[in-house]
Amino acid sequence: MAEAKERVFSGVQPTGNLHLGNYLGAIRNWVNLQHDYDCLYCVVDLHAITVFQEPEALRASTREVAAGLIAAGIDPRHSIIFNQSQVHEHAELAWIFNCVTRIGWLNRMTQFKDKAGKNREKASSGLYVYPNLMAADILAYKATRVPVGEDQKQHLELTRDIAQKFNNDYGVDFFPEVEPLILGEATRVMSLRDGKAKMSKSDPSEYSRITMTDNADAIALKIRKARTDSDPLPESAADLAGRPEAANLVGIYAALTDQTRDAVCAAFAGKGFADFKKALAEVCVEKLAPIGEEMRRLTADPAYVDSILREGAQKAQALAAPILRDVHDIVGFLRP
Ligand code: TRP
């Protein structure tokens, strides 16, 4: 009999357009994990509303992100693609975790400090307990592997602390230990306008990012306009130190062509960025344009996307419901 595969869970927020950073940093890895793990990929709309979202924009974005996952190659027959609000177990377990986490733990979360900024008093309480919901996402399925970027590692640590405290408090060995899943050389895609800032959907400049639905012309234009310096490409990636914009473009090329940054430097050593950008635009268009086209096709058929999400939610719920029933028993809630 085949051994049971480990369960992977990851989430992406439906706020704004998906961009190259989402693709290279997360989604592309999620596609590859499907072969070795049982995967659940969740569009986390409950997390999105920790900061106000226009309802119509949230609906559109939820569908767009789902379309992006499917277009990039996540296969709904193998993996579960769903949106968080359709599986009420997430919110329910999050409440229980609100009662497990200590306020001191939440006070140490750097993302809350960053997102709330100076105006902590005006941040939603949802933003504060955001990491408890993230722990619930993962543990509602007893998932053990979570692909996340650097910025989410602290939340994953908190998930481990919550699982441990729950097990301790109730004297059970119920929730598993969750491990981050780190995949090869992490691709941290930076803004095309500023090599020191992460590529982000909230950057006011459209030229800072390539979105997954940009057409070939837009991709080529944004790369042509990307900030660089006037030095040629060096022979090895180590010599990109102190050249953040140059390093970013080399990193994007390396990721899109599945090479090391050293190999890319070796191939283009001595060439200027005008030449390199032409090559980079070509590979970007080659890899992204078909995904963008498929996304547009899917977005034009919201009923289809909705049906995938609905089926995904049913499958997800079938996994989470029995785990939540056990949690109710452990905590001391009466059976319905
Ligand atoms: N907090 C994650 C982010 O902003 C998204 C997320 C929500 C997530 N729930 C999760 C990631 C569970 C991994 C596992 O990127």
Coordinates of C-alpha atoms and ligand atoms in Angstrom, one line a residue:
M1 CA 0.0 0.0 0.0
A2 CA 1.3 3.5 -0.8
E3 CA 2.4 5.5 2.2
A4 CA 0.2 8.4 3.0
K5 CA 1.7 11.7 1.7
E6 CA 2.4 14.5 4.1
R7 CA -0.1 17.3 3.9
V8 CA 0.9 20.8 2.7
F9 CA -1.1 23.9 3.4
S10 CA -0.5 27.4 2.1
G11 CA -2.5 30.6 1.6
V12 CA -2.5 33.7 -0.5
Q13 CA -4.4 36.9 0.2
P14 CA -6.9 38.1 -2.4
T15 CA -5.9 41.7 -2.3
G16 CA -4.9 43.3 -5.6
N17 CA -3.3 41.7 -8.6
L18 CA -0.9 38.7 -8.6
H19 CA 2.5 39.7 -9.7
L20 CA 5.8 38.1 -10.7
G21 CA 6.9 38.1 -7.0
N22 CA 3.9 36.0 -6.1
Y23 CA 4.6 33.7 -9.0
L24 CA 8.3 33.1 -8.5
G25 CA 8.2 33.4 -4.7
A26 CA 5.2 31.1 -4.1
I27 CA 2.9 29.9 -6.7
R28 CA 5.5 28.2 -8.9
N29 CA 6.7 26.2 -5.9
W30 CA 3.2 25.3 -5.0
V31 CA 2.7 23.8 -8.5
N32 CA 5.8 21.6 -8.0
L33 CA 4.8 20.4 -4.6
Q34 CA 1.6 18.7 -6.0
H35 CA 3.6 15.6 -7.0
D36 CA 5.0 14.8 -3.6
Y37 CA 2.4 16.1 -1.2
D38 CA -1.3 16.3 -0.6
C39 CA -1.8 20.0 -1.1
L40 CA -4.4 22.5 0.1
Y41 CA -4.1 26.0 -1.4
C42 CA -6.4 28.6 0.1
V43 CA -7.4 32.0 -1.0
V44 CA -7.5 33.7 2.4
D45 CA -10.4 36.1 2.2
L46 CA -10.9 36.1 6.0
H47 CA -7.3 37.4 6.3
A48 CA -7.8 40.0 3.6
I49 CA -10.6 41.8 5.5
T50 CA -8.3 42.5 8.5
V51 CA -7.8 45.6 6.4
F52 CA -11.0 47.0 4.8
Q53 CA -11.7 45.6 1.3
E54 CA -14.4 46.9 -1.0
P55 CA -16.8 44.0 -1.4
E56 CA -16.8 43.9 -5.2
A57 CA -13.1 44.2 -5.3
L58 CA -12.7 41.3 -2.8
R59 CA -15.0 39.1 -4.9
A60 CA -13.1 39.9 -8.1
S61 CA -9.8 39.4 -6.4
T62 CA -10.7 36.1 -4.9
R63 CA -11.7 34.8 -8.3
E64 CA -8.6 36.3 -9.9
V65 CA -6.3 34.6 -7.5
A66 CA -8.0 31.3 -7.9
A67 CA -7.7 31.7 -11.7
G68 CA -4.0 32.5 -11.2
L69 CA -3.4 29.4 -9.3
I70 CA -5.2 27.2 -11.8
A71 CA -3.6 29.0 -14.8
A72 CA -0.1 28.5 -13.2
G73 CA -0.7 24.8 -13.1
I74 CA -2.3 23.9 -9.8
D75 CA -4.5 21.1 -10.8
P76 CA -7.9 21.0 -9.0
R77 CA -8.1 17.2 -9.6
H78 CA -4.9 16.7 -7.5
S79 CA -4.9 19.6 -5.1
I80 CA -7.6 21.3 -3.2
I81 CA -8.1 25.0 -4.2
F82 CA -10.6 26.8 -2.2
N83 CA -11.4 30.1 -0.4
Q84 CA -11.2 30.3 3.3
S85 CA -14.6 31.8 4.1
Q86 CA -16.4 28.9 2.5
V87 CA -15.1 26.5 5.2
H88 CA -16.3 27.8 8.5
E89 CA -14.0 25.5 10.5
H90 CA -11.2 28.1 9.9
A91 CA -13.0 30.8 11.8
E92 CA -14.1 28.5 14.4
L93 CA -10.7 27.0 15.2
A94 CA -9.3 30.5 15.1
W95 CA -11.6 31.5 17.9
I96 CA -10.4 28.6 20.0
F97 CA -6.8 29.6 19.2
N98 CA -7.6 33.2 20.3
C99 CA -8.1 31.6 23.7
V100 CA -4.8 29.7 23.5
T101 CA -2.4 32.3 22.3
R102 CA -1.0 34.7 24.9
I103 CA -1.2 38.4 24.3
G104 CA 2.5 38.6 24.8
W105 CA 3.1 36.3 21.9
L106 CA 1.0 38.5 19.6
N107 CA 2.8 41.6 20.8
R108 CA 6.0 40.2 19.4
M109 CA 4.7 39.8 15.9
T110 CA 6.7 42.0 13.6
Q111 CA 4.1 41.9 10.8
F112 CA 1.5 43.5 13.0
K113 CA 3.8 46.2 14.0
D114 CA 4.7 46.9 10.3
K115 CA 1.1 46.8 9.1
A116 CA -0.5 48.7 12.0
G117 CA 2.3 51.3 11.8
K118 CA 2.1 54.2 14.2
N119 CA -1.7 54.0 14.4
R120 CA -2.0 50.9 16.4
E121 CA -5.1 52.1 18.2
K122 CA -6.9 52.3 14.8
A123 CA -5.9 48.8 13.5
S124 CA -8.6 46.2 13.5
S125 CA -8.5 43.6 16.2
G126 CA -8.6 41.1 13.3
L127 CA -5.2 42.3 12.2
Y128 CA -3.9 41.7 15.7
V129 CA -5.2 38.1 15.9
Y130 CA -4.3 37.4 12.2
P131 CA -1.6 34.9 13.2
N132 CA -4.1 32.8 15.2
L133 CA -6.3 32.5 12.1
M134 CA -3.2 31.4 10.1
A135 CA -2.5 28.8 12.7
A136 CA -6.1 27.6 12.4
D137 CA -5.8 27.4 8.6
I138 CA -2.9 25.0 8.9
L139 CA -4.0 23.0 11.9
A140 CA -7.6 22.5 10.9
Y141 CA -6.1 20.0 8.5
K142 CA -3.2 18.9 10.7
A143 CA -1.0 19.9 7.8
T144 CA 2.7 19.4 8.6
R145 CA 4.4 21.3 5.8
V146 CA 3.9 24.9 5.0
P147 CA 5.7 26.6 2.1
V148 CA 6.2 30.2 3.2
G149 CA 8.5 33.1 2.5
E150 CA 10.9 34.7 5.0
D151 CA 8.2 37.2 6.0
Q152 CA 5.9 34.5 7.3
K153 CA 8.4 32.4 9.3
Q154 CA 7.5 34.2 12.6
H155 CA 3.8 33.3 12.1
L156 CA 4.8 29.7 11.5
E157 CA 6.8 29.7 14.8
L158 CA 3.7 31.0 16.5
T159 CA 1.6 28.2 14.9
R160 CA 4.0 25.7 16.5
D161 CA 3.7 27.4 19.9
I162 CA -0.1 27.3 19.7
A163 CA -0.1 23.7 18.8
Q164 CA 2.2 22.9 21.6
K165 CA 0.3 24.9 24.2
F166 CA -3.0 23.4 23.1
N167 CA -1.5 19.9 23.5
N168 CA -0.1 20.8 26.8
D169 CA -3.1 22.6 28.3
Y170 CA -5.4 19.7 27.4
G171 CA -2.9 16.9 28.0
V172 CA -3.2 15.5 24.5
D173 CA -1.0 14.7 21.6
F174 CA -3.3 16.1 19.0
F175 CA -1.9 18.8 16.8
P176 CA 1.3 17.9 14.9
E177 CA 4.5 19.9 14.7
V178 CA 4.4 22.1 11.6
E179 CA 7.6 22.6 9.6
P180 CA 8.3 25.4 7.0
L181 CA 9.0 24.1 3.6
I182 CA 12.0 25.9 2.1
L183 CA 12.5 25.3 -1.6
G184 CA 15.8 25.7 -3.2
E185 CA 17.2 29.2 -3.6
A186 CA 14.4 31.4 -2.5
T187 CA 13.5 33.9 -5.1
R188 CA 12.8 37.2 -3.5
V189 CA 11.6 39.4 -6.3
M190 CA 12.3 43.1 -5.8
S191 CA 10.6 46.2 -7.2
L192 CA 11.7 47.1 -10.7
R193 CA 12.1 50.7 -9.5
D194 CA 14.0 50.0 -6.3
G195 CA 16.1 46.9 -5.8
K196 CA 15.9 47.2 -2.0
A197 CA 12.1 47.1 -1.8
K198 CA 10.1 43.9 -2.3
M199 CA 7.9 43.7 -5.4
S200 CA 4.5 44.6 -4.0
K201 CA 0.9 45.1 -5.0
S202 CA 0.7 48.2 -2.9
D203 CA 3.5 50.1 -4.6
P204 CA 1.9 53.1 -6.3
S205 CA 4.0 52.7 -9.4
E206 CA 2.7 50.2 -12.0
Y207 CA 6.3 50.1 -13.3
S208 CA 7.5 48.6 -10.1
R209 CA 5.9 45.2 -10.8
I210 CA 5.0 42.8 -13.6
T211 CA 1.5 41.4 -13.0
M212 CA 0.5 37.9 -14.1
T213 CA -2.0 39.3 -16.5
D214 CA 0.4 41.8 -18.2
N215 CA 0.5 41.2 -21.9
A216 CA 3.7 40.9 -23.9
D217 CA 3.9 44.6 -24.7
A218 CA 3.5 45.6 -21.1
I219 CA 6.0 43.1 -19.9
A220 CA 8.6 44.3 -22.4
L221 CA 8.0 47.9 -21.6
K222 CA 8.3 47.5 -17.8
I223 CA 11.5 45.6 -18.2
R224 CA 12.9 48.2 -20.6
K225 CA 12.1 50.8 -18.0
A226 CA 13.4 48.8 -15.1
R227 CA 16.1 50.7 -13.1
T228 CA 19.7 49.4 -13.5
D229 CA 23.2 50.8 -13.4
S230 CA 25.5 51.4 -16.2
D231 CA 28.0 48.6 -15.5
P232 CA 28.0 45.5 -17.6
L233 CA 27.1 42.1 -16.1
P234 CA 29.9 40.6 -14.0
E235 CA 31.3 37.1 -14.3
S236 CA 29.9 35.8 -11.1
A237 CA 26.8 36.6 -9.0
A238 CA 29.0 37.5 -6.0
D239 CA 30.1 40.6 -7.9
L240 CA 26.5 41.8 -8.0
A241 CA 26.9 42.9 -4.3
G242 CA 26.0 46.5 -3.9
R243 CA 24.0 46.5 -7.2
P244 CA 20.5 45.6 -6.0
E245 CA 18.7 46.5 -9.2
A246 CA 21.1 44.5 -11.3
A247 CA 21.0 41.6 -8.9
N248 CA 17.2 41.6 -9.0
L249 CA 17.0 41.3 -12.8
V250 CA 19.6 38.6 -12.8
G251 CA 17.7 36.8 -10.1
I252 CA 14.5 37.0 -12.1
Y253 CA 16.2 35.6 -15.2
A254 CA 17.7 32.8 -13.2
A255 CA 14.4 31.8 -11.6
L256 CA 12.5 31.9 -14.9
T257 CA 15.1 29.8 -16.7
D258 CA 15.8 27.4 -13.7
Q259 CA 19.5 28.3 -13.6
T260 CA 21.7 29.7 -10.9
R261 CA 22.5 33.4 -10.8
D262 CA 26.2 32.4 -11.4
A263 CA 25.2 30.6 -14.6
V264 CA 23.3 33.6 -15.8
C265 CA 26.2 35.9 -15.1
A266 CA 28.6 33.6 -16.8
A267 CA 26.4 33.6 -19.9
F268 CA 26.1 37.4 -20.1
A269 CA 29.4 38.5 -18.6
G270 CA 30.6 41.7 -20.1
K271 CA 27.3 42.5 -21.8
G272 CA 25.4 45.7 -20.9
F273 CA 21.9 45.8 -19.4
A274 CA 20.4 46.9 -22.7
D275 CA 21.2 43.5 -24.2
F276 CA 20.4 41.6 -21.0
K277 CA 17.0 43.3 -20.7
K278 CA 16.0 42.1 -24.2
A279 CA 16.8 38.5 -23.2
L280 CA 15.0 38.9 -19.9
A281 CA 11.9 40.4 -21.6
E282 CA 11.9 37.4 -23.9
V283 CA 11.9 34.8 -21.2
C284 CA 9.4 36.7 -19.1
V285 CA 7.0 36.9 -22.0
E286 CA 7.6 33.2 -22.9
K287 CA 6.8 32.0 -19.3
L288 CA 4.2 34.5 -18.2
A289 CA 2.2 35.4 -21.3
P290 CA 0.6 31.9 -21.6
I291 CA -0.4 32.0 -17.9
G292 CA -1.8 35.5 -18.3
E293 CA -3.8 34.4 -21.3
E294 CA -5.3 31.4 -19.4
M295 CA -6.1 33.7 -16.4
R296 CA -8.0 36.0 -18.7
R297 CA -9.9 33.1 -20.1
L298 CA -10.8 31.8 -16.7
T299 CA -11.7 35.3 -15.3
A300 CA -14.1 35.6 -18.2
D301 CA -15.9 32.5 -16.9
P302 CA -16.5 33.2 -13.2
A303 CA -19.1 30.4 -12.9
Y304 CA -16.4 27.9 -13.7
V305 CA -13.9 29.4 -11.2
D306 CA -16.7 29.5 -8.6
S307 CA -17.5 25.8 -9.2
I308 CA -13.8 24.8 -8.7
L309 CA -13.8 26.8 -5.4
R310 CA -17.1 25.2 -4.3
E311 CA -15.8 21.7 -4.9
G312 CA -12.5 22.6 -3.2
A313 CA -14.4 23.9 -0.2
Q314 CA -16.4 20.6 0.0
K315 CA -13.3 18.5 -0.1
A316 CA -11.5 20.8 2.4
Q317 CA -14.5 20.7 4.8
A318 CA -14.6 16.9 4.6
L319 CA -11.1 16.9 6.0
A320 CA -11.5 19.7 8.6
A321 CA -14.9 18.7 10.1
P322 CA -13.8 15.5 11.9
I323 CA -10.7 17.4 13.2
L324 CA -12.9 20.1 14.6
R325 CA -15.3 17.5 16.2
D326 CA -12.3 16.1 18.0
V327 CA -11.2 19.6 19.1
H328 CA -14.7 20.2 20.5
D329 CA -14.5 17.0 22.5
I330 CA -11.0 17.9 23.8
V331 CA -12.0 21.4 24.8
G332 CA -15.2 20.2 26.6
F333 CA -17.9 21.4 24.3
L334 CA -21.1 19.4 24.2
R335 CA -21.9 17.3 21.1
P336 CA -24.6 18.8 19.0
Ligands
TRP1 N1 -0.2 35.2 6.0 C1 0.1 34.6 4.7 C2 0.6 35.8 3.8 O1 0.2 36.9 4.0 C3 -1.1 34.0 4.0 C4 -1.6 32.8 4.8 C5 -2.8 32.8 5.4 C6 -0.9 31.6 4.9 N2 -2.9 31.5 6.0 C7 -1.8 30.8 5.7 C8 0.3 31.1 4.5 C9 -1.5 29.5 6.1 C10 0.6 29.8 4.8 C11 -0.3 29.0 5.6 O2 1.4 35.5 2.9

